[in-house]
Coordinates of C-alpha atoms in Angstrom, one line a residue:
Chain L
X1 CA 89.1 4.3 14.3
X2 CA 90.5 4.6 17.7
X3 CA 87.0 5.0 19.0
X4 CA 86.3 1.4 17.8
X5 CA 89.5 0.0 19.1
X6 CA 89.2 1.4 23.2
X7 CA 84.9 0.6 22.7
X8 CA 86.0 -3.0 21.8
X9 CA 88.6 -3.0 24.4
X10 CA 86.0 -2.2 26.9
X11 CA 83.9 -5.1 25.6
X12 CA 86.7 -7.5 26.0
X13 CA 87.5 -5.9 29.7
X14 CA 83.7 -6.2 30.5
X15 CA 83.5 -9.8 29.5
X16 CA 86.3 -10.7 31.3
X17 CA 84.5 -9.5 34.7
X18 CA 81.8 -11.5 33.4
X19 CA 83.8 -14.3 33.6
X20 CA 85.8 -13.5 36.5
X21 CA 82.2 -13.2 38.4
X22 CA 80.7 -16.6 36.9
X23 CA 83.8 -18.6 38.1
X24 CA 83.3 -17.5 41.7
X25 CA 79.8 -18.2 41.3
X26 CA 80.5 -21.8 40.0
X27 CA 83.7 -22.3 42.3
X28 CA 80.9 -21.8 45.2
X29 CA 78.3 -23.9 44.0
X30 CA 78.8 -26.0 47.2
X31 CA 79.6 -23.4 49.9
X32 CA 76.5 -23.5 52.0
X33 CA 74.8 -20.3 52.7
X34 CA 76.2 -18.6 49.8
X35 CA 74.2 -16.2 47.1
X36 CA 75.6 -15.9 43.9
X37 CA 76.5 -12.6 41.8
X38 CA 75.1 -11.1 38.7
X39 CA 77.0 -8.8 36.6
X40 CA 75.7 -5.9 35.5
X41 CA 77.1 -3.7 32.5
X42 CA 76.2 -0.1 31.9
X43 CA 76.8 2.1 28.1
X44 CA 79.7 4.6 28.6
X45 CA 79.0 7.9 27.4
X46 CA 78.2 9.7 24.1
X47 CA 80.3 11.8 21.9
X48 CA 78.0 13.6 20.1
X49 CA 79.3 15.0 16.2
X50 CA 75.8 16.0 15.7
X51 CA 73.4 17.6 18.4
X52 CA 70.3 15.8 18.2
X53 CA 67.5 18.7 17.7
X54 CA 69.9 21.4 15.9
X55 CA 68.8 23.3 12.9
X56 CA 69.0 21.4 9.7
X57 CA 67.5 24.1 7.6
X58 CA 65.7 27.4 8.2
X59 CA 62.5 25.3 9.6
X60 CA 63.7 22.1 10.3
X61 CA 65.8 20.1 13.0
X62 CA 68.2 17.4 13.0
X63 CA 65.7 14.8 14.8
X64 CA 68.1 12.0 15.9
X65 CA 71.9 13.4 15.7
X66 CA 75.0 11.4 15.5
X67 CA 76.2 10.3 18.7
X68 CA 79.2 7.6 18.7
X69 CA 79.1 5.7 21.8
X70 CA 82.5 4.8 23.9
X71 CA 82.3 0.9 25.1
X72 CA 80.8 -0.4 28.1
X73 CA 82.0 -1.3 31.7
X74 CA 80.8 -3.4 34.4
X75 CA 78.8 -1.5 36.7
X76 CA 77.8 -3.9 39.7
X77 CA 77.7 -7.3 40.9
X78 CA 74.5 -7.3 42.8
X79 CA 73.8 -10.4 45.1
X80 CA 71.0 -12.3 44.8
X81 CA 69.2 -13.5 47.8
X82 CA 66.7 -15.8 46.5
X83 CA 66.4 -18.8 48.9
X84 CA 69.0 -21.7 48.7
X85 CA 68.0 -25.6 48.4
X86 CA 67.7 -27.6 51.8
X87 CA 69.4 -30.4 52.1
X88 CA 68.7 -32.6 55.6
X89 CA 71.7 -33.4 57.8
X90 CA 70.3 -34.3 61.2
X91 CA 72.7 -32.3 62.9
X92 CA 70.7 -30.5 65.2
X93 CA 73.2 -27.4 65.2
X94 CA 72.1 -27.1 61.5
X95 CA 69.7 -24.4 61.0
X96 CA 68.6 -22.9 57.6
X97 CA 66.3 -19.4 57.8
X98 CA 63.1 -19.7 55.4
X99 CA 63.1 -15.8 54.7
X100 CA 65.2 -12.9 54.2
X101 CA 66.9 -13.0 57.9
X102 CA 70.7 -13.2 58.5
X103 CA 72.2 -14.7 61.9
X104 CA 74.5 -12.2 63.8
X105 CA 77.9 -13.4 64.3
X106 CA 80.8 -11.2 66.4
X107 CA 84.3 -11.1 64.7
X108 CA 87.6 -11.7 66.1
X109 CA 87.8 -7.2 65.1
X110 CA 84.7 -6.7 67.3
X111 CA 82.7 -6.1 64.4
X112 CA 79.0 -7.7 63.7
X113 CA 78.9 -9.6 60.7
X114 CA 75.4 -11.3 59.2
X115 CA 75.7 -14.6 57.5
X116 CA 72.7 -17.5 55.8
X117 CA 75.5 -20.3 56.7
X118 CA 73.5 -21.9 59.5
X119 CA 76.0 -24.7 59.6
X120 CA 77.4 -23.7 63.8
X121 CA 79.1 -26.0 65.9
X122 CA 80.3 -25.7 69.8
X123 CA 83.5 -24.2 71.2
X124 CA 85.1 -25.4 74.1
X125 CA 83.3 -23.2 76.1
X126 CA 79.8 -24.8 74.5
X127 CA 79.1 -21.5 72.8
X128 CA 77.2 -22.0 69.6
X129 CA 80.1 -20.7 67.1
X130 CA 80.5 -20.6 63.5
X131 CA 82.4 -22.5 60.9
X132 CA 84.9 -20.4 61.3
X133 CA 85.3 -19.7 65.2
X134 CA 82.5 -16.9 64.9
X135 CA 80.1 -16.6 68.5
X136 CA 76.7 -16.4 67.2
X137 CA 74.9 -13.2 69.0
X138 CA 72.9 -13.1 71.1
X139 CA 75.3 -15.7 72.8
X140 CA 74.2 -18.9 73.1
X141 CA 76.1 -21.4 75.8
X142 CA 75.1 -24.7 76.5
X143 CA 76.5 -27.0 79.8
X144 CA 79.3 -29.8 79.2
X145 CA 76.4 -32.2 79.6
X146 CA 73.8 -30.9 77.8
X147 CA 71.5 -33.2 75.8
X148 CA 68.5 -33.3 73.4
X149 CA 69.4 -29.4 72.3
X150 CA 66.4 -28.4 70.2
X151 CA 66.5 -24.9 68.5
X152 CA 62.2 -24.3 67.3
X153 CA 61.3 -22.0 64.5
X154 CA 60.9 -19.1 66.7
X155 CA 64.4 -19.8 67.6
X156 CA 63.9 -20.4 71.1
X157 CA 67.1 -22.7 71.8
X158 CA 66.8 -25.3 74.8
X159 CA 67.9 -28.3 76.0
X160 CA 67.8 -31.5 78.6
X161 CA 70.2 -32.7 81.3
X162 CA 71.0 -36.1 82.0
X163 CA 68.0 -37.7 84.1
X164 CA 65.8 -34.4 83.7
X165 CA 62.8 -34.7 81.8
X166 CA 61.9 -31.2 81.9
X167 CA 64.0 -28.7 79.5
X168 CA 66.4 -26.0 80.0
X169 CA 66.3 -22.9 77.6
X170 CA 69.6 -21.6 76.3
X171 CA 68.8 -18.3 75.0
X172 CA 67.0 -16.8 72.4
X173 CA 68.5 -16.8 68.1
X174 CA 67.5 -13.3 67.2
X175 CA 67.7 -12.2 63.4
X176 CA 68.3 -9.1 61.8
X177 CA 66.9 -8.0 58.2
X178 CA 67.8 -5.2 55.9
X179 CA 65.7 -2.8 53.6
X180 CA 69.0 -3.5 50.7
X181 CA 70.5 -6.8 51.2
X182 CA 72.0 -6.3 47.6
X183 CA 74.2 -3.3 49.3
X184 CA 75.8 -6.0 51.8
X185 CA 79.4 -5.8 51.8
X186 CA 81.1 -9.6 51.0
X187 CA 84.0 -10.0 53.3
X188 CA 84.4 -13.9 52.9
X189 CA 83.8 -17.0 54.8
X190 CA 79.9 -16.7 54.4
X191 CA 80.0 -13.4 56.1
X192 CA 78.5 -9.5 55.1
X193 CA 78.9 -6.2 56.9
X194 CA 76.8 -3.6 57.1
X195 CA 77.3 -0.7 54.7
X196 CA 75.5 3.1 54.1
X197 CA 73.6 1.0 50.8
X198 CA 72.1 -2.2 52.9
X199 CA 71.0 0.4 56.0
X200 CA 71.2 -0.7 59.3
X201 CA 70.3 -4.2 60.7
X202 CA 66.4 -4.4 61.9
X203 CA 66.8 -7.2 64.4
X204 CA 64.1 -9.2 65.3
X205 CA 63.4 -12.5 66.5
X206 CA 62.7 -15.3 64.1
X207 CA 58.6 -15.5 62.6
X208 CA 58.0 -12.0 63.7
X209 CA 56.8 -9.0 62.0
X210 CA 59.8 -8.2 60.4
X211 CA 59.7 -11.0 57.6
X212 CA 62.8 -12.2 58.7
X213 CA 61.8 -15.7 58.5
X214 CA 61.5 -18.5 60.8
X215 CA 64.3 -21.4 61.3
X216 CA 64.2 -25.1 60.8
X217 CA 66.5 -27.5 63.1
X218 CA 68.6 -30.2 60.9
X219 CA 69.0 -28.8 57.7
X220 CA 71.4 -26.7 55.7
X221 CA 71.2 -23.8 53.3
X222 CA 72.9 -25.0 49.9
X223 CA 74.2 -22.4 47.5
X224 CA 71.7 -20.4 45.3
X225 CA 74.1 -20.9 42.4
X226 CA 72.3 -22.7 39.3
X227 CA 75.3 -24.3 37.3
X228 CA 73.1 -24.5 34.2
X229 CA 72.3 -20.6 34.1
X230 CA 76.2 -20.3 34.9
X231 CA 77.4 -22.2 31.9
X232 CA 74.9 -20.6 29.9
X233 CA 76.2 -17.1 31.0
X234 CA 79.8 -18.2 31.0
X235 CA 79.0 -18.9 26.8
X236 CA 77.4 -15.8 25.7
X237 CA 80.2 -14.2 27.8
X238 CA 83.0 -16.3 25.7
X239 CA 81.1 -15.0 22.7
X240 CA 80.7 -11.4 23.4
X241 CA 84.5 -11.5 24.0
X242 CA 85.2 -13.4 20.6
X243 CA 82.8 -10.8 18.7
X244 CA 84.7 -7.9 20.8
X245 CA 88.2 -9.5 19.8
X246 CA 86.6 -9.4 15.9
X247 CA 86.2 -5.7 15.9
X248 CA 89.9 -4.9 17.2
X249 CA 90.8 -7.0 13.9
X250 CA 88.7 -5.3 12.1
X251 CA 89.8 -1.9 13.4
X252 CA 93.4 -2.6 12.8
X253 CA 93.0 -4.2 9.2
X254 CA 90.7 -0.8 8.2
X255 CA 94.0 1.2 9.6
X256 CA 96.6 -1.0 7.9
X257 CA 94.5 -0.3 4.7
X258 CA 94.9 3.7 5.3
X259 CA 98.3 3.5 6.0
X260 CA 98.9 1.5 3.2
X261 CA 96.9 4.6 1.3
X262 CA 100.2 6.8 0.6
X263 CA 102.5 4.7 -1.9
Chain J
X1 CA 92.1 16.7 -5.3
X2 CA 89.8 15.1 -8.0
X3 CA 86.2 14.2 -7.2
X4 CA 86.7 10.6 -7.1
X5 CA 89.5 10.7 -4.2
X6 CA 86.9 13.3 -2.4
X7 CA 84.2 10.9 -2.8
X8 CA 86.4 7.8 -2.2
X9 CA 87.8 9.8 1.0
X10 CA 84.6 10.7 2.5
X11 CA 83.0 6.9 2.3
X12 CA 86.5 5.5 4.0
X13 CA 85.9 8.3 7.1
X14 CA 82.2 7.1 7.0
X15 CA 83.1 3.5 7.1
X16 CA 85.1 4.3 10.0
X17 CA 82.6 5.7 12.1
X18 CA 80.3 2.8 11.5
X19 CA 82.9 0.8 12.6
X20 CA 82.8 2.4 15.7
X21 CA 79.5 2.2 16.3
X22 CA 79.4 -1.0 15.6
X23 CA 82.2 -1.7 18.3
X24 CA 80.0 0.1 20.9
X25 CA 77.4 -2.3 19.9
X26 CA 79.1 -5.4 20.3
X27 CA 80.6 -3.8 23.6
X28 CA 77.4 -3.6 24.8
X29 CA 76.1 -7.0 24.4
X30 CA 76.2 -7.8 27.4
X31 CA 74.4 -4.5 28.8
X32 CA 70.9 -5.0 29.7
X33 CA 68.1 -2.8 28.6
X34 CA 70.5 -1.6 25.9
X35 CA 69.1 -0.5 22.7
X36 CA 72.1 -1.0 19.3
X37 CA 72.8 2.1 17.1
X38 CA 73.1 2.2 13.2
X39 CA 74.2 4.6 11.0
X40 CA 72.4 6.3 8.4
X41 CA 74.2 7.4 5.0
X42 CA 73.5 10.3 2.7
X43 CA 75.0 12.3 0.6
X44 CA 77.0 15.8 1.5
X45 CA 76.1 17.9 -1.3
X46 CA 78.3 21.5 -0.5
X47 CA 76.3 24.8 -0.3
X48 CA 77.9 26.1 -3.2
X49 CA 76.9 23.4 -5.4
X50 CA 73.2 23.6 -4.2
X51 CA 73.1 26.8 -5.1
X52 CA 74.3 26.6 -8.9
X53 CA 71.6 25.2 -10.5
X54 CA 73.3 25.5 -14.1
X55 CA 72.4 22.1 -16.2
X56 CA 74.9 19.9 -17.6
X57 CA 77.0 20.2 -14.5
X58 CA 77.6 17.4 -12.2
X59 CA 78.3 18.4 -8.6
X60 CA 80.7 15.9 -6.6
X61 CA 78.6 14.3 -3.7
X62 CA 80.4 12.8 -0.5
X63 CA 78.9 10.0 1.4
X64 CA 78.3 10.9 4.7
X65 CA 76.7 9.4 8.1
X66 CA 74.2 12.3 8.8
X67 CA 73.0 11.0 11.8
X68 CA 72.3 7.3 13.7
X69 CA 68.9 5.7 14.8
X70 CA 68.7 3.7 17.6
X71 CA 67.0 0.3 17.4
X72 CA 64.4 0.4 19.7
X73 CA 63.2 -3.1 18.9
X74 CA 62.2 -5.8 22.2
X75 CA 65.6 -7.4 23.4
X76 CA 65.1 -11.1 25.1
X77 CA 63.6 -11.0 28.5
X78 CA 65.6 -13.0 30.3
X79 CA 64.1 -14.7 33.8
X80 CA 66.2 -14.0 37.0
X81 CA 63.1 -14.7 39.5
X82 CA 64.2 -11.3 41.5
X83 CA 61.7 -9.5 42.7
X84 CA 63.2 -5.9 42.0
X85 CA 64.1 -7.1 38.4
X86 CA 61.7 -5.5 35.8
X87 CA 61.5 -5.9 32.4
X88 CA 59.0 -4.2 30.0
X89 CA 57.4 -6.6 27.2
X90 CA 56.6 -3.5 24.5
X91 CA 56.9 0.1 23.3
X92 CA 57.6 2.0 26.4
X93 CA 60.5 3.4 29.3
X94 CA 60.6 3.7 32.8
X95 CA 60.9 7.1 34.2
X96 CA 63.9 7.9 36.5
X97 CA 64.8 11.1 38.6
X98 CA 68.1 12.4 37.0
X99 CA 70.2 15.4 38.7
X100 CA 69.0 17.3 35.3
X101 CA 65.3 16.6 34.4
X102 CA 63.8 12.9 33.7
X103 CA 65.8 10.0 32.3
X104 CA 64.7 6.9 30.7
X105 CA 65.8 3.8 30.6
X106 CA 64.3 0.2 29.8
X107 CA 67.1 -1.2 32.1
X108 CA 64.8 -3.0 35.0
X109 CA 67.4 -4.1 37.3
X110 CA 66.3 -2.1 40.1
X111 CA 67.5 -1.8 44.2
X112 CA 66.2 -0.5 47.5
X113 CA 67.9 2.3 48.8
X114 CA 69.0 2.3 52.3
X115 CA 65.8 4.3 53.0
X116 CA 63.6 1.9 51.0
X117 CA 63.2 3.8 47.8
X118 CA 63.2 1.9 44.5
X119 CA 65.7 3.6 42.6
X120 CA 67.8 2.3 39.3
X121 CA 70.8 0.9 39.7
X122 CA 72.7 4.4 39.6
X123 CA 70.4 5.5 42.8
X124 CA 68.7 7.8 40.8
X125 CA 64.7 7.2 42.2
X126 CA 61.7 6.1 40.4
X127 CA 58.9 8.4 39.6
X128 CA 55.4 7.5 39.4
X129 CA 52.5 8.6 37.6
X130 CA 51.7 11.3 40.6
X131 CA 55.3 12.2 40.1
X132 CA 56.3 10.9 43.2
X133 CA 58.8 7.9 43.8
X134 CA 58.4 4.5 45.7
X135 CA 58.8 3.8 49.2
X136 CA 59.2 0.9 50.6
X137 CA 56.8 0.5 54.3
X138 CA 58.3 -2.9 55.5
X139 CA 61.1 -5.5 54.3
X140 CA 58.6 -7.6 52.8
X141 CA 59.0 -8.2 49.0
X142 CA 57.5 -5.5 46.6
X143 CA 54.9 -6.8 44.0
X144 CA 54.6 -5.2 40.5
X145 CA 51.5 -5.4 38.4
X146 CA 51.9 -6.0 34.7
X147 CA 50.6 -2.3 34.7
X148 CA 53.5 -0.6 36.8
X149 CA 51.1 -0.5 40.2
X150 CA 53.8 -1.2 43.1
X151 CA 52.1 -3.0 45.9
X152 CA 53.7 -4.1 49.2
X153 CA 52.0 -6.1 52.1
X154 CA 48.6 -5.8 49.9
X155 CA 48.9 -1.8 50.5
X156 CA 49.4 0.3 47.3
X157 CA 53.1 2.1 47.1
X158 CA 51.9 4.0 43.6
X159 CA 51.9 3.2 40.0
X160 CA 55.1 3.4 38.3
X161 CA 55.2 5.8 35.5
X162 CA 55.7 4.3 31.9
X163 CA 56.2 6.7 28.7
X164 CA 57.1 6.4 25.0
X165 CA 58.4 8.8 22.8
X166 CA 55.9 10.8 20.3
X167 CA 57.5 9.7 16.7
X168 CA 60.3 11.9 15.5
X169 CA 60.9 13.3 18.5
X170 CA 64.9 14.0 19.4
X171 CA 65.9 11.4 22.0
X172 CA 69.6 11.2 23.5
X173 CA 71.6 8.3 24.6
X174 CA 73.6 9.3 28.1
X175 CA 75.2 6.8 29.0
X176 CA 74.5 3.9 32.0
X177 CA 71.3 3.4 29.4
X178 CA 69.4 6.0 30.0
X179 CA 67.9 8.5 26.9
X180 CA 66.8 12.1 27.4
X181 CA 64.5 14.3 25.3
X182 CA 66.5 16.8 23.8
X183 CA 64.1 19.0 22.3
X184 CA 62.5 20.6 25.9
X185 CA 59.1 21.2 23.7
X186 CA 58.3 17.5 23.1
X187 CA 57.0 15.5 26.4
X188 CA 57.1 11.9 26.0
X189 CA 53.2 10.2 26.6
X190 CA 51.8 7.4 28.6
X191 CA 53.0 4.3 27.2
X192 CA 49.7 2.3 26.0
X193 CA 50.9 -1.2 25.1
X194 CA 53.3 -1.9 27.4
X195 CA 53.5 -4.9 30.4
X196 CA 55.8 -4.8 33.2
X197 CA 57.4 -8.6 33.7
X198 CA 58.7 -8.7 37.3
X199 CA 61.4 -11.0 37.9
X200 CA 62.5 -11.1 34.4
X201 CA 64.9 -8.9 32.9
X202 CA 65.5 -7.5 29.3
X203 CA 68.9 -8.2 27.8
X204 CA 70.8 -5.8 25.0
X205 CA 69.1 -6.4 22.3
X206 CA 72.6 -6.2 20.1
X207 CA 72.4 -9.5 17.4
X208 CA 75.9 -11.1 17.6
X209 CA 75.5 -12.7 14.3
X210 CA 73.9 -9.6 12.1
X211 CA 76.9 -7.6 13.5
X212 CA 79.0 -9.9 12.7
X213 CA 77.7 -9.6 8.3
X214 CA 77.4 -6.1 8.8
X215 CA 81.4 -5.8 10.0
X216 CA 82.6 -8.2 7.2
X217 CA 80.1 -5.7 5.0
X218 CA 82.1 -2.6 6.5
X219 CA 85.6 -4.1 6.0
X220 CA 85.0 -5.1 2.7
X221 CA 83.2 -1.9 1.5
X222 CA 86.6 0.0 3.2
X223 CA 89.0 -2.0 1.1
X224 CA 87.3 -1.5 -2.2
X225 CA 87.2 2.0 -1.1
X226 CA 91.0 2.0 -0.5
X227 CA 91.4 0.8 -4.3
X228 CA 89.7 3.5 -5.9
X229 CA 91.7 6.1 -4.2
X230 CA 94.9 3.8 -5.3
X231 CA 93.6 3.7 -8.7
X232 CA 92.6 7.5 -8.6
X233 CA 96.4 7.9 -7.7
X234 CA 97.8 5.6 -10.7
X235 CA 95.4 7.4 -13.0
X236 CA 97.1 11.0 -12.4
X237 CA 100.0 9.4 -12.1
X238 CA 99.7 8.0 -15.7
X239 CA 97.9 11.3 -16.5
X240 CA 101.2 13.3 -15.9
X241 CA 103.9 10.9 -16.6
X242 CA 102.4 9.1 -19.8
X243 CA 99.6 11.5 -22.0
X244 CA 102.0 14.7 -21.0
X245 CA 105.0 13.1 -22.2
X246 CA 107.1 15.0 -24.9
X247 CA 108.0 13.1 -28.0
X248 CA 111.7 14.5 -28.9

């Protein structure tokens, strides 16, 4: 009886993640760059009151047992790194990756974060920067006067100065890939870290071996998130939670009843 | 106690542990590659009354759950369009390396270690038919053939290996979905009729709506199981304070 009250607990606590996971998703459904989670639920483990493959008799054996199971709890939220919309912008500091590549980006901590938001601007300093106030690495500084600035898919960067017709190159965009992307660590604003599950970076330049993709000038990355699939998740996650909700009714109804056994 | 209390007494404990299967069920609706449990009643008939074969006697028989069996029927594949999501349309497991022996599991959401070996999502590493695991050359996607073979860059990686269970055979849930063979003797075999789907994975295949009869079933059965123990009571209770009483 208690068993059944903690399993559906765990339901309920499961859902809730659920839930907690598909409102991030959907409150990001505009952040460019950004890959959405998937919650994943394991089985807890099995109290066994009968061993599966115990003696029943002098030549036979209990084939499948009793085993009550104990709930369920949310395992992982894996991120999903399939390829964003484009939408055009004509900016020409907008760059999306078509492939599996992340740009490098140094932190105000000194750490190297990897982000898909291609969306950089200038400092005062002309260094290509993030959102956020991020350099891009390999740096990437452009003159007060600098015109034309054309970043190819090999992501060669250069540019023109006033009265020049021949161009200046910038610097080189370099990207780096990882055997687990799903192992990324999410610190915010667009950005992941490294961790022991993604592996190190492999850094490579854009359209090389690597398959780290190749860039395109003028364009942003939307958010992977499909709002139909997360209303569609966000209801069978209501309903598992209602049907988990039913059971701990159930369970305490089926106790009232044995305590009202005694009279 | 008299027989009908026993009997009434032994169906209320069984109820209760259907009940708590069932809540492990509908716990686990949301668990992919997660295969529901029901119970299975008989009857408790003691040693003692087995052995007395003397006719005209009625022995008192408890309803019991003897044992569950799991439901290994084909949950919804669901499409996720990520290429290290499997699912498996038919009879059939994928083969993991636990610390302790193989475990199984029909739970296709799969990763890349940090080395590039497909493992589940527990880390625990594939096997293949050659008993060896995946491993991953490049970061280019990894293709899987409806027939398990893991291909990457057009080269070969192996064939993942895919079993079922001979018929009657002890299997044991674990936990994070994955069954063992209890009995060491059996050895599951190749699975025959099964696909790999790539990019699709296979949800718990727990029916909200069935549980949902079966737990208004349960309640009810435990409340009319309640009343015959309540009547049982009123009847010795009228037993000793009405039939026995004294006329002075």
């Amino acid at each position: 009886m208690i068993r059944a009250l903690y399993s559906a607990a765990t339901g309920m606590a499961a859902q809730q993640t659920n839930v907690d996971n598909i409102a991030n998703n959907l409150a990001n459904a505009n952040t460019a760059g950004f890959k959405s989670r998937r919650a994943q639920f394991h089985d807890l483990l099995y109290q066994s009151m009968v061993q599966p493959g115990t003696a029943s008799g002098q030549q036979t054996i209990v084939p499948t047992g009793l085993q009550l199971g104990m709930g369920t709890r949310a395992s992982s939220n894996e991120i999903i790194f399939t390829q964003g919309n484009f939408s055009q912008t004509s900016n020409p500091l907008d760059l999306v990756i078509q492939g599996n590549g992340f740009f490098q980006v140094l932190r105000p901590t000194g750490d190297i974060a990897y982000t898909r938001d291609g969306s950089f601007q200038l400092d005062k300093n002309g260094n290509l920067v993030t959102s956020s106030g991020d350099m891009v690495q390999p740096q990437i500084t452009f003159p007060p006067n600098a015109q034309a600035i054309n970043i190819a898919t090999d992501g060669s960067v250069s540019y023109t100065l006033p009265g020049q017709t021949a161009s200046q190159l910038a610097g080189q965009l370099q990207l780096a890939v990882f055997q687990n992307p799903a192992g990324l660590n999410s610190i915010g604003q667009n950005e992941y870290l490294a961790t022991d599950a993604s592996g190190d970076p492999i850094i490579g330049t854009p359209g090389s071996q690597q398959g780290a993709g190749t860039l395109l000038q003028g364009y942003t990355e939307q958010s992977n998130v499909s709002v139909v699939d997360e209303f569609i998740n966000l209801i069978t996650a209501q309903r598992a939670y209602e049907a988990n909700s039913k059971v701990v009714k159930a369970a305490d109804e089926m106790y009232q009843q044995v305590n009202n056994l005694s009279q | 106690m008299d027989p009908l209390t026993i009997a009434a007494a032994g169906g209320l404990r069984a109820r209760m542990e259907t009940l708590d299967m069932l809540a492990n069920n509908l716990a686990n609706a949301g668990t992919n590659g997660f295969k529901s449990d029901h119970e299975f009643y008989n009857l408790y008939v003691s040693p003692e009354a087995q052995a007395s074969d003397s006719p005209g006697t009625t022995t008192t028989t408890i309803p019991v759950i003897e044992k569950n069996w799991t439901d290994f029927s084909q949950g919804m594949l669901v499409r996720t369009d990520n290429k290290l999501d499997l699912a498996l349309d038919g009879k059939g497991f994928f083969t993991a390396k636990g610390p302790s022996g193989p475990l199984y599991t029909r739970n296709g959401s799969f990763r890349l270690s940090p080395k590039g070996e497909l493992t589940t999502a527990d880390g625990y590493p594939l096997l293949t038919d050659d008993n060896k695991t995946i491993q991953s050359q490049s970061t280019s996607p990894l293709e899987i053939a409806k027939d398990g073979e893991v291909q990457q860059d057009g080269q070969v990686l192996g064939k993942l290996r895919l079993v079922e269970f001979p018929t009657a055979a002890p299997v044991d849930k674990v936990g994070n979905t994955y069954f063992q063979m209890t009995d060491p003797l059996s050895k599951p075999t190749p699975a025959s009729s099964v696909k790999v789907e790539q990019g699709k994975i296979e949800s718990s295949n727990v029916s909200a709506a069935s549980s949902a009869g079966h737990l208004v079933k349960v309640m009810r059965q435990f409340e009319m199981l309640q009343k015959a123990i309540n009547l049982s009571s009123q009847m010795n209770k009228s037993a000793v304070e009405e039939v026995a009483k004294v006329v002075s």
